Amino acid sequence: MAMARLLGSLFCRSLLGLVYWTAPGPAVEVHVPAEPLSTPVGKTAELACSYSTSVTDNFVLEWSFVQPGKPISASLPILYFANGHLYPTGSKAKRASLLQDPPTGGVATLKLTDVHPSDTGTYICHVNNPPDFYTNGLGLINLTVLVPPSSPLCSQTGQISLGGSATLRCSSSSGAPRPVYNWVHLGSSPTPSPGSMVQDDVSGQLILNNLSLASSGTYRCVATNQMGSASCELTFSVTDAIAPGISEQTSLRADSSNGLLEKSPSASTVKTNNSKLPMVV
């Protein structure tokens, strides 16, 4: 008798499990683009999101934002729709709206005006419509705000004398995507041999080896991304080894009208006092 009760209990549990798995109920489906989105700074971004569910009085839509490198749990709300009303919130509230308001027709696209560089990150479209609890109802969109390179800074280190070596550096403080850098030697004849110039277009570094008189002149660095370019210039002269008592200095000049930077050589000289000796007859 006890065995019969045990078998009956196991049968009921199995049956309940079968009913649970074969009849999961309704589900919310959220659709967003698979590809990342990019928008130029200052323009309007439309983050497409659509969903399928039978909208009820419990329907809630929320958009939130996660900064690059942070987990989804650190998301910050942008706006939410509930009880028939739209509630923008957070630092983006004045620039955020919905393409369709109210968003009860299956379209939940977010519009973000005047995008800033700080708007780069992951956006989360979340649809919640109880009792549709059988999916997470989430859609993730990665947005990159495109920014042209800022005017780069040119700098130089090393011993600028015959046979020596120098390193030229170029860097923009802002730009998205990250700029690439290209150095060119301007107006020099003859030009330095190719093997004496090694550059890295990612770091913006140019290494000049085995300096010769042909290495003298003006070097221009151009920082470029898909939004545009900016440049700076640097000038120096290769000299013989510096004699004792003579120091070499370089000065940096910026042209605010075009963002170009130029280094020009200046040297301090050693003054000698000439004295007249009496002539012996």
XYZ file of N, CA and C in Angstrom, residues 15-278:
792
model
N 3.811 14.346 -13.983
C 2.744 14.911 -14.791
C 2.731 16.433 -14.673
N 2.894 16.907 -13.419
C 2.933 18.357 -13.235
C 4.116 18.973 -13.961
N 5.268 18.292 -13.924
C 6.443 18.780 -14.644
C 6.192 18.808 -16.132
N 5.503 17.818 -16.651
C 5.205 17.752 -18.084
C 4.296 18.902 -18.483
N 3.271 19.163 -17.663
C 2.351 20.266 -17.963
C 3.098 21.593 -17.929
N 4.003 21.778 -16.955
C 4.737 23.037 -16.818
C 5.599 23.331 -18.028
N 6.323 22.316 -18.508
C 7.258 22.536 -19.607
C 6.574 22.605 -20.966
N 5.434 21.976 -21.123
C 4.792 21.984 -22.430
C 3.813 23.132 -22.600
N 3.494 23.846 -21.506
C 2.576 24.974 -21.622
C 3.158 26.187 -20.915
N 4.240 26.782 -21.477
C 4.906 27.873 -20.800
C 4.127 29.172 -20.794
N 3.108 29.327 -21.615
C 2.324 30.560 -21.614
C 2.892 31.576 -22.592
N 2.348 32.826 -22.609
C 2.776 33.855 -23.551
C 4.172 34.362 -23.236
N 4.808 35.003 -24.218
C 6.167 35.521 -24.045
C 6.302 36.851 -24.770
N 7.078 37.756 -24.196
C 7.403 39.036 -24.836
C 8.611 38.835 -25.739
N 8.531 39.318 -26.973
C 9.656 39.257 -27.889
C 10.081 40.683 -28.236
N 11.359 41.003 -27.975
C 11.909 42.325 -28.242
C 12.921 42.211 -29.376
N 12.841 43.129 -30.338
C 13.726 43.094 -31.507
C 14.483 44.414 -31.629
N 15.822 44.319 -31.725
C 16.682 45.481 -31.932
C 17.699 45.131 -33.018
N 18.339 46.129 -33.662
C 19.347 45.835 -34.691
C 20.520 45.054 -34.119
N 21.031 44.138 -34.931
C 22.188 43.352 -34.486
C 23.480 44.151 -34.591
N 23.547 45.102 -35.527
C 24.765 45.864 -35.745
C 24.812 47.082 -34.814
N 26.027 47.483 -34.368
C 26.161 48.695 -33.553
C 25.727 49.927 -34.350
N 25.342 50.957 -33.635
C 24.883 52.206 -34.238
C 25.931 53.285 -33.999
N 26.161 54.151 -34.997
C 27.069 55.290 -34.838
C 26.382 56.546 -35.353
N 26.568 57.648 -34.628
C 25.936 58.921 -34.963
C 26.931 60.054 -34.724
N 27.063 61.005 -35.679
C 27.971 62.141 -35.467
C 27.553 62.987 -34.278
N 28.522 63.553 -33.594
C 28.252 64.397 -32.433
C 27.351 65.559 -32.843
N 26.380 65.874 -31.994
C 25.457 66.963 -32.254
C 24.226 66.583 -33.047
N 24.195 65.384 -33.618
C 23.048 64.943 -34.409
C 22.064 64.162 -33.542
N 20.974 63.674 -34.178
C 19.956 62.887 -33.472
C 20.146 61.405 -33.758
N 20.133 60.604 -32.723
C 20.240 59.150 -32.855
C 18.867 58.523 -32.649
N 18.520 57.578 -33.518
C 17.294 56.797 -33.345
C 17.685 55.352 -33.070
N 17.353 54.884 -31.890
C 17.690 53.528 -31.469
C 16.431 52.670 -31.631
N 16.414 51.894 -32.707
C 15.217 51.151 -33.075
C 14.967 49.994 -32.116
N 13.711 49.891 -31.661
C 13.292 48.776 -30.818
C 11.814 48.500 -31.110
N 11.499 47.235 -31.363
C 10.108 46.824 -31.547
C 9.847 45.599 -30.674
N 8.566 45.304 -30.454
C 8.232 44.187 -29.571
C 6.912 43.579 -30.026
N 6.670 42.366 -29.574
C 5.393 41.693 -29.820
C 4.870 41.139 -28.508
N 3.701 41.564 -28.137
C 2.989 41.083 -26.958
C 1.596 41.681 -26.997
N 0.687 41.128 -26.225
C -0.660 41.674 -26.108
C -0.657 42.688 -24.981
N -0.639 43.971 -25.337
C -0.504 45.035 -24.348
C -1.691 45.027 -23.385
N -1.390 45.053 -22.093
C -2.405 45.099 -21.037
C -2.175 46.331 -20.169
N -2.988 46.462 -19.150
C -2.825 47.585 -18.230
C -1.516 47.504 -17.458
N -0.895 46.331 -17.454
C 0.359 46.144 -16.728
C 1.590 46.448 -17.579
N 1.380 46.841 -18.832
C 2.491 47.069 -19.762
C 3.397 48.189 -19.259
N 4.727 47.912 -19.267
C 5.741 48.898 -18.873
C 6.900 48.823 -19.867
N 7.315 49.982 -20.370
C 8.495 50.080 -21.238
C 9.535 50.932 -20.528
N 10.769 50.461 -20.523
C 11.853 51.242 -19.920
C 13.071 51.246 -20.835
N 13.678 52.432 -21.015
C 14.967 52.573 -21.677
C 16.005 52.972 -20.622
N 17.161 52.314 -20.673
C 18.237 52.652 -19.744
C 19.575 52.649 -20.486
N 20.615 53.115 -19.809
C 21.923 53.338 -20.440
C 23.038 52.811 -19.545
N 24.032 52.178 -20.184
C 25.205 51.664 -19.462
C 26.458 52.252 -20.098
N 27.321 52.845 -19.299
C 28.573 53.382 -19.800
C 29.494 52.252 -20.259
N 30.392 52.528 -21.228
C 31.310 51.490 -21.714
C 32.114 50.872 -20.583
N 32.235 49.553 -20.624
C 33.032 48.835 -19.633
C 32.322 48.500 -18.351
N 31.066 48.942 -18.186
C 30.334 48.644 -16.963
C 29.294 47.558 -17.208
N 28.921 46.790 -16.172
C 27.942 45.707 -16.336
C 26.529 46.252 -16.517
N 25.642 45.405 -17.036
C 24.253 45.790 -17.251
C 23.582 46.204 -15.935
N 24.024 45.606 -14.860
C 23.433 45.926 -13.557
C 23.681 47.373 -13.139
N 24.628 48.040 -13.792
C 24.948 49.430 -13.464
C 24.200 50.414 -14.362
N 23.162 49.944 -15.057
C 22.427 50.800 -15.990
C 21.702 51.931 -15.269
N 21.547 53.055 -15.982
C 20.859 54.232 -15.459
C 19.627 54.491 -16.316
N 18.471 54.795 -15.710
C 17.242 54.987 -16.490
C 17.286 56.258 -17.333
N 16.661 56.178 -18.524
C 16.517 57.328 -19.409
C 15.060 57.788 -19.426
N 14.155 56.825 -19.632
C 12.723 57.116 -19.577
C 11.972 55.801 -19.383
N 10.733 55.911 -18.923
C 9.877 54.730 -18.865
C 8.431 55.143 -19.113
N 7.662 54.188 -19.623
C 6.244 54.387 -19.923
C 5.449 53.406 -19.080
N 4.511 53.926 -18.306
C 3.682 53.086 -17.453
C 2.370 53.804 -17.173
N 1.303 53.039 -17.027
C -0.023 53.585 -16.712
C -0.456 54.656 -17.708
N -0.029 54.466 -18.967
C -0.449 55.391 -20.008
C 0.309 56.698 -20.059
N 1.400 56.839 -19.292
C 2.153 58.085 -19.253
C 3.644 57.829 -19.489
N 4.310 58.828 -20.090
C 5.736 58.755 -20.359
C 6.485 59.585 -19.322
N 7.547 59.002 -18.743
C 8.297 59.673 -17.685
C 9.788 59.702 -18.040
N 10.267 60.789 -18.702
C 11.724 60.924 -18.902
C 12.396 61.151 -17.555
N 13.636 60.663 -17.412
C 14.335 60.801 -16.144
C 15.841 60.796 -16.376
N 16.594 61.219 -15.407
C 18.044 61.185 -15.497
C 18.621 62.342 -16.296
N 19.938 62.275 -16.540
C 20.658 63.373 -17.183
C 20.289 63.558 -18.649
N 19.700 62.540 -19.292
C 19.334 62.627 -20.701
C 17.848 62.970 -20.895
N 17.147 63.299 -19.826
C 15.696 63.456 -19.875
C 15.253 64.502 -20.895
N 15.953 65.629 -20.972
C 15.540 66.704 -21.866
C 15.803 66.383 -23.338
N 16.625 65.400 -23.602
C 16.974 65.077 -24.993
C 16.360 63.754 -25.462
N 15.649 63.058 -24.580
C 15.126 61.731 -24.895
C 13.618 61.769 -25.106
N 13.167 61.033 -26.123
C 11.735 60.895 -26.399
C 11.517 59.586 -27.148
N 10.255 59.250 -27.413
C 9.924 58.041 -28.151
C 9.428 58.398 -29.545
N 9.770 57.545 -30.511
C 9.315 57.758 -31.879
C 7.800 57.689 -31.950
N 7.209 56.797 -31.163
C 5.745 56.695 -31.062
C 5.340 56.810 -29.598
N 4.468 57.762 -29.316
C 3.995 57.976 -27.945
C 2.467 58.105 -27.970
N 1.753 57.142 -27.370
C 2.251 56.058 -26.507
C 2.830 54.905 -27.331
N 3.770 54.171 -26.750
C 4.451 53.087 -27.461
C 3.712 51.754 -27.335
N 2.416 51.788 -27.562
C 1.612 50.574 -27.346
C 1.300 49.837 -28.639
N 1.882 50.296 -29.768
C 1.607 49.651 -31.046
C 2.722 48.751 -31.527
N 3.633 48.378 -30.636
C 4.715 47.467 -31.020
C 6.016 48.166 -31.369
N 6.056 49.509 -31.364
C 7.275 50.268 -31.664
C 7.702 51.036 -30.420
N 8.932 50.810 -29.977
C 9.449 51.450 -28.765
C 10.750 52.193 -29.048
N 10.942 52.684 -30.280
C 12.183 53.329 -30.699
C 12.460 54.597 -29.882
N 13.717 54.734 -29.449
C 14.158 55.881 -28.663
C 14.827 56.912 -29.569
N 14.482 58.197 -29.381
C 15.141 59.306 -30.073
C 15.956 60.092 -29.056
N 17.238 60.316 -29.400
C 18.128 61.070 -28.523
C 18.728 62.205 -29.339
N 18.380 63.452 -29.012
C 18.833 64.598 -29.790
C 20.163 65.135 -29.263
N 20.868 65.872 -30.159
C 22.109 66.559 -29.788
C 23.048 65.637 -29.012
N 23.416 64.511 -29.625
C 24.208 63.512 -28.908
C 25.571 64.073 -28.525
N 26.020 63.676 -27.339
C 27.302 64.091 -26.784
C 28.269 62.915 -26.826
N 29.580 63.167 -26.744
C 30.535 62.050 -26.642
C 30.217 61.128 -25.462
N 29.688 61.687 -24.370
C 29.362 60.870 -23.194
C 28.154 59.970 -23.418
N 27.460 60.127 -24.552
C 26.326 59.255 -24.860
C 26.762 57.914 -25.432
N 28.045 57.757 -25.715
C 28.560 56.473 -26.198
C 28.388 55.410 -25.117
N 27.817 54.270 -25.489
C 27.604 53.185 -24.535
C 26.543 52.225 -25.011
N 25.971 51.454 -24.094
C 24.954 50.444 -24.405
C 23.594 50.917 -23.906
N 22.600 50.812 -24.793
C 21.234 51.211 -24.466
C 20.360 49.956 -24.374
N 19.505 49.930 -23.373
C 18.690 48.742 -23.085
C 17.220 49.085 -23.262
N 16.557 48.368 -24.165
C 15.105 48.475 -24.347
C 14.465 47.304 -23.601
N 13.654 47.608 -22.571
C 13.088 46.569 -21.709
C 11.571 46.678 -21.713
N 10.912 45.620 -22.159
C 9.453 45.560 -22.180
C 8.993 44.555 -21.137
N 8.108 44.996 -20.247
C 7.578 44.143 -19.191
C 6.048 44.187 -19.268
N 5.430 43.010 -19.435
C 3.980 42.963 -19.623
C 3.401 41.737 -18.917
N 3.297 41.780 -17.592
C 2.753 40.632 -16.868
C 1.363 40.256 -17.403
N 1.097 38.942 -17.516
C 1.897 37.824 -16.978
C 2.887 37.229 -17.979
N 3.343 38.004 -18.966
C 4.330 37.483 -19.926
C 5.717 37.499 -19.291
N 6.015 36.498 -18.482
C 7.273 36.460 -17.743
C 8.257 35.427 -18.295
N 8.008 34.878 -19.459
C 8.785 33.717 -19.891
C 9.983 34.082 -20.755
N 10.225 35.374 -20.968
C 11.483 35.844 -21.548
C 11.907 37.074 -20.772
N 13.167 37.503 -20.955
C 13.627 38.672 -20.198
C 13.150 39.979 -20.810
N 12.649 39.957 -22.051
C 12.107 41.163 -22.670
C 13.117 42.262 -22.895
N 14.391 41.913 -23.121
C 15.456 42.898 -23.255
C 16.002 42.950 -24.670
N 16.407 44.154 -25.092
C 17.146 44.349 -26.328
C 18.282 45.320 -26.081
N 19.496 44.996 -26.526
C 20.686 45.820 -26.275
C 21.185 46.441 -27.579
N 21.480 47.750 -27.543
C 22.006 48.463 -28.704
C 23.261 49.224 -28.281
N 24.353 49.038 -29.021
C 25.594 49.765 -28.750
C 25.664 51.000 -29.653
N 25.829 52.159 -29.028
C 25.909 53.424 -29.756
C 27.288 54.040 -29.572
N 27.892 54.478 -30.700
C 29.139 55.233 -30.670
C 28.890 56.617 -31.241
N 29.223 57.639 -30.488
C 29.105 59.018 -30.969
C 30.422 59.385 -31.656
N 30.337 59.744 -32.938
C 31.518 60.030 -33.746
C 31.985 61.466 -33.522
N 33.297 61.629 -33.251
C 33.870 62.937 -32.947
C 35.129 63.122 -33.792
N 35.274 64.261 -34.518
C 36.512 64.476 -35.281
C 37.700 64.644 -34.354
N 38.914 64.389 -34.836
C 40.097 64.546 -33.978
C 40.267 66.000 -33.562
N 40.671 66.205 -32.321
C 41.050 67.544 -31.880
C 42.435 67.869 -32.429
N 42.798 69.151 -32.427
C 44.122 69.550 -32.914
C 45.194 68.834 -32.099
N 46.047 68.050 -32.748
C 47.047 67.275 -31.999
C 48.175 68.155 -31.480
N 48.920 67.613 -30.553
C 50.103 68.268 -30.004
C 51.340 67.546 -30.515
N 52.263 68.303 -31.100
C 53.532 67.739 -31.573
C 54.620 68.011 -30.539
N 55.455 67.020 -30.284
C 56.572 67.193 -29.360
C 57.753 66.363 -29.831
N 58.940 66.672 -29.301
C 60.171 66.010 -29.759
C 61.120 65.805 -28.599
N 61.794 64.657 -28.585
C 62.852 64.379 -27.618
C 64.025 63.754 -28.359
N 65.211 63.833 -27.763
C 66.378 63.201 -28.366
C 67.501 64.188 -28.602
N 68.614 63.690 -29.134
C 69.805 64.483 -29.429
C 69.824 64.816 -30.908
N 69.542 66.095 -31.244
C 69.464 66.481 -32.653
C 70.852 66.901 -33.137
N 71.681 65.935 -33.335
C 73.017 66.170 -33.874
C 73.347 65.048 -34.837
N 74.355 65.276 -35.677
C 74.721 64.294 -36.692
C 74.951 62.924 -36.064
N 74.288 61.893 -36.658
C 74.426 60.534 -36.167
C 73.553 60.201 -34.979
N 72.885 61.187 -34.418
C 72.030 60.945 -33.267
C 70.655 60.434 -33.674
N 69.740 60.416 -32.718
C 68.382 59.957 -33.002
C 67.394 60.837 -32.251
N 66.188 60.939 -32.788
C 65.147 61.751 -32.179
C 63.814 61.033 -32.295
N 62.921 61.300 -31.366
C 61.571 60.743 -31.390
C 60.570 61.881 -31.438
N 59.700 61.864 -32.451
C 58.634 62.848 -32.576
C 57.334 62.180 -32.147
N 56.536 62.907 -31.372
C 55.271 62.363 -30.878
C 54.121 63.283 -31.261
N 52.970 62.656 -31.512
C 51.784 63.384 -31.942
C 50.574 62.737 -31.282
N 49.692 63.558 -30.682
C 48.547 62.984 -29.983
C 47.389 63.981 -29.957
N 46.186 63.501 -30.286
C 44.951 64.266 -30.157
C 44.280 63.873 -28.850
N 43.781 64.855 -28.122
C 43.153 64.569 -26.834
C 41.763 63.967 -26.987
N 41.118 64.147 -28.156
C 39.789 63.584 -28.371
C 39.623 63.185 -29.819
N 38.662 62.313 -30.059
C 38.376 61.813 -31.399
C 37.807 60.408 -31.320
N 36.704 60.168 -32.019
C 36.090 58.839 -32.036
C 35.518 58.574 -33.433
N 35.922 57.451 -34.074
C 36.857 56.444 -33.560
C 38.243 57.054 -33.296
N 39.060 56.288 -32.599
C 40.391 56.761 -32.246
C 41.171 57.126 -33.508
N 41.765 58.325 -33.552
C 42.478 58.738 -34.770
C 43.698 57.872 -35.047
N 44.064 57.838 -36.335
C 45.359 57.285 -36.742
C 46.241 58.460 -37.152
N 47.551 58.280 -37.044
C 48.485 59.382 -37.232
C 49.446 59.077 -38.376
N 49.783 60.128 -39.126
C 50.737 59.984 -40.229
C 51.667 61.195 -40.245
N 52.973 60.920 -40.219
C 53.984 61.970 -40.272
C 54.517 62.103 -41.699
N 54.739 63.355 -42.131
C 55.386 63.610 -43.425
C 56.467 64.671 -43.211
N 57.541 64.555 -44.014
C 58.641 65.509 -43.960
C 58.425 66.516 -45.079
N 58.282 67.787 -44.727
C 57.917 68.804 -45.705
C 59.140 69.477 -46.326
N 59.060 69.743 -47.613
C 59.984 70.627 -48.319
C 61.449 70.358 -48.120
N 61.869 69.117 -48.080
C 63.279 68.806 -47.891
C 63.843 68.156 -49.150
N 64.989 68.599 -49.561
C 65.658 68.004 -50.720
C 67.159 67.963 -50.445
N 67.781 66.805 -50.350
C 67.136 65.496 -50.502
C 66.392 65.097 -49.224
N 65.460 64.165 -49.335
C 64.719 63.673 -48.175
C 65.530 62.619 -47.440
N 65.263 62.425 -46.150
C 65.954 61.358 -45.414
C 65.651 59.996 -46.021
N 66.591 59.079 -45.882
C 66.371 57.734 -46.413
C 65.223 57.058 -45.683
N 64.407 56.235 -46.386
C 63.243 55.607 -45.743
C 63.595 54.791 -44.515
N 64.746 54.124 -44.543
C 65.111 53.285 -43.414
C 65.402 54.058 -42.147
N 65.637 55.373 -42.276
C 65.962 56.168 -41.090
C 64.722 56.719 -40.401
N 63.537 56.476 -40.960
C 62.283 56.986 -40.390
C 61.339 55.814 -40.136
N 60.953 55.612 -38.886
C 60.039 54.530 -38.521
C 58.889 55.139 -37.733
N 57.660 54.953 -38.213
C 56.527 55.550 -37.527
C 55.471 54.516 -37.155
N 54.706 54.840 -36.118
C 53.611 54.010 -35.633
C 52.332 54.830 -35.765
N 51.435 54.409 -36.671
C 50.240 55.219 -36.930
C 49.202 55.123 -35.805
N 49.385 54.200 -34.868
C 48.454 54.087 -33.743
C 48.880 54.991 -32.592
N 50.142 54.948 -32.231
C 50.636 55.756 -31.114
C 50.994 57.176 -31.541
N 51.195 57.398 -32.844
C 51.582 58.720 -33.323
C 53.053 59.028 -33.141
N 53.880 58.004 -33.010
C 55.301 58.183 -32.759
C 56.115 58.001 -34.038
N 57.069 58.907 -34.253
C 57.999 58.799 -35.379
C 59.416 58.788 -34.829
N 60.171 57.745 -35.155
C 61.551 57.609 -34.691
C 62.479 57.917 -35.861
N 63.400 58.868 -35.652
C 64.399 59.240 -36.660
C 65.762 58.737 -36.193
N 66.354 57.862 -36.971
C 67.645 57.275 -36.622
C 68.749 57.825 -37.525
N 69.991 57.801 -37.005
C 71.170 58.189 -37.784
C 70.942 59.535 -38.478
N 70.658 60.548 -37.680
C 70.327 61.860 -38.213
C 71.441 62.417 -39.095
N 71.020 63.029 -40.198
C 71.935 63.708 -41.113
C 71.406 65.105 -41.358
N 72.140 65.903 -42.134
C 71.670 67.246 -42.442
C 70.348 67.201 -43.201
N 70.135 66.114 -43.979
C 68.881 65.973 -44.719
C 67.688 65.735 -43.794
N 67.974 65.374 -42.517
C 66.883 65.153 -41.569
C 66.282 66.456 -41.070
N 66.993 67.564 -41.283
C 66.490 68.863 -40.842
C 65.233 69.242 -41.618
N 64.438 70.109 -41.034
C 63.261 70.603 -41.734
C 62.019 70.561 -40.872
N 60.891 70.661 -41.536
C 59.590 70.688 -40.874
C 58.880 69.360 -41.066
N 58.338 68.831 -39.981
C 57.591 67.580 -40.006
C 56.138 67.873 -39.629
N 55.228 67.343 -40.406
C 53.798 67.530 -40.131
C 53.173 66.199 -39.739
N 52.371 66.239 -38.669
C 51.604 65.068 -38.243
C 50.127 65.340 -38.514
N 49.453 64.396 -39.179
C 48.033 64.512 -39.479
C 47.286 63.409 -38.728
N 46.336 63.816 -37.874
C 45.476 62.876 -37.147
C 44.163 62.756 -37.915
N 43.729 61.525 -38.209
C 42.575 61.321 -39.079
C 41.660 60.234 -38.536
N 40.350 60.478 -38.611
C 39.349 59.422 -38.477
C 38.239 59.707 -39.481
N 37.156 58.946 -39.460
C 36.125 59.075 -40.476
C 35.359 60.384 -40.397
N 35.576 61.155 -39.329
C 34.904 62.439 -39.171
C 35.740 63.613 -39.649
N 37.022 63.417 -39.913
C 37.850 64.521 -40.383
C 39.298 64.357 -39.978
N 40.043 65.453 -40.040
C 41.471 65.409 -39.716
C 41.910 66.732 -39.108
N 43.038 66.705 -38.434
C 43.664 67.891 -37.851
C 45.163 67.630 -37.827
N 45.962 68.696 -37.782
C 47.406 68.503 -37.894
C 48.181 69.467 -37.017
N 49.456 69.146 -36.826
C 50.403 70.032 -36.168
C 51.748 69.870 -36.864
N 52.645 70.851 -36.668
C 53.956 70.824 -37.310
C 55.053 71.082 -36.299
N 56.240 70.564 -36.621
C 57.395 70.691 -35.743
C 58.622 70.883 -36.629
N 59.483 71.848 -36.292
C 60.672 72.160 -37.091
C 61.924 72.064 -36.236
N 62.979 71.430 -36.775
C 64.269 71.428 -36.092
C 65.395 71.314 -37.110
N 66.604 71.631 -36.665
C 67.787 71.569 -37.515
C 68.804 70.639 -36.883
N 69.355 69.764 -37.699
C 70.397 68.850 -37.241
C 71.728 69.587 -37.315
N 72.490 69.562 -36.226
C 73.768 70.268 -36.161
C 74.886 69.284 -35.844
N 76.128 69.798 -35.902
C 77.249 69.006 -35.418
C 77.118 68.854 -33.918
N 77.956 68.023 -33.332
C 77.906 67.833 -31.884
C 78.022 69.181 -31.186
N 77.239 69.400 -30.163
C 77.211 70.679 -29.461
C 78.502 70.865 -28.665
N 79.143 72.004 -28.891
C 80.399 72.284 -28.202
C 80.143 72.612 -26.746
N 81.159 72.391 -25.880
C 80.983 72.722 -24.462
C 80.633 74.196 -24.297
N 79.729 74.474 -23.389
C 79.333 75.845 -23.125
C 78.207 76.329 -23.996
N 77.744 75.504 -24.949
C 76.633 75.897 -25.808
C 75.472 74.960 -25.537
N 74.350 75.516 -25.209
C 73.159 74.713 -24.931
C 72.147 74.930 -26.026
N 71.346 73.908 -26.267
C 70.325 73.988 -27.299
C 68.951 73.966 -26.645
N 68.069 74.847 -27.086
C 66.729 74.906 -26.554
C 65.746 74.857 -27.698
N 64.573 74.393 -27.420
C 63.514 74.388 -28.420
C 62.298 75.066 -27.828
N 61.584 75.773 -28.670
C 60.369 76.452 -28.222
C 59.201 75.962 -29.043
N 58.022 75.995 -28.442
C 56.799 75.492 -29.060
C 55.895 76.662 -29.368
N 55.425 76.758 -30.611
C 54.555 77.850 -31.007
C 53.248 77.288 -31.522
N 52.120 77.837 -31.063
C 50.802 77.382 -31.509
C 50.134 78.491 -32.292
N 49.537 78.130 -33.414
C 48.755 79.048 -34.217
C 47.293 78.762 -33.947
N 46.617 79.649 -33.179
C 45.251 79.375 -32.758
C 44.277 79.393 -33.922
N 44.672 80.022 -35.041
C 43.731 80.102 -36.160
C 43.593 78.800 -36.903
N 44.653 78.004 -36.945
C 44.547 76.742 -37.674
C 44.953 75.533 -36.860
N 45.259 75.717 -35.576
C 45.555 74.580 -34.710
C 46.898 73.948 -34.961
N 47.819 74.604 -35.742
C 49.111 74.015 -36.034
C 50.107 74.383 -34.951
N 50.939 73.438 -34.631
C 51.973 73.657 -33.644
C 53.316 73.566 -34.336
N 54.273 74.411 -33.938
C 55.565 74.387 -34.611
C 56.659 74.565 -33.597
N 57.682 73.753 -33.705
C 58.872 73.926 -32.894
C 59.948 74.560 -33.749
N 60.558 75.630 -33.255
C 61.624 76.273 -34.001
C 62.868 76.306 -33.136
N 64.044 76.116 -33.743
C 65.269 76.035 -32.942
C 65.732 77.404 -32.495
N 66.280 77.441 -31.302
C 66.944 78.648 -30.825
C 68.136 78.199 -30.003
N 69.200 78.904 -30.066
C 70.407 78.487 -29.352
C 70.996 79.684 -28.632
N 71.497 79.428 -27.456
C 72.205 80.486 -26.738
C 73.677 80.392 -27.090
N 74.343 81.509 -27.248
C 75.747 81.512 -27.656
C 76.621 81.945 -26.495
N 77.853 81.535 -26.552
C 78.817 81.894 -25.521
C 79.548 83.148 -25.965
N 79.516 84.194 -25.161
C 80.191 85.438 -25.479
C 81.616 85.408 -24.933
N 82.553 85.894 -25.726
C 83.946 85.976 -25.273
C 84.357 87.430 -25.246
N 85.203 87.799 -24.294
C 85.727 89.167 -24.181
C 87.067 89.241 -24.879
N 87.209 90.157 -25.861
C 88.467 90.338 -26.578
C 89.239 91.486 -25.921
N 90.465 91.277 -25.477
C 91.288 92.319 -24.850
C 92.467 92.664 -25.758
N 92.857 93.924 -25.798
C 93.993 94.350 -26.613
C 95.279 94.240 -25.810
N 96.279 93.590 -26.414
C 97.564 93.447 -25.750
C 98.493 94.572 -26.227
N 99.380 95.138 -25.334
C 100.318 96.193 -25.766
C 101.322 95.649 -26.772
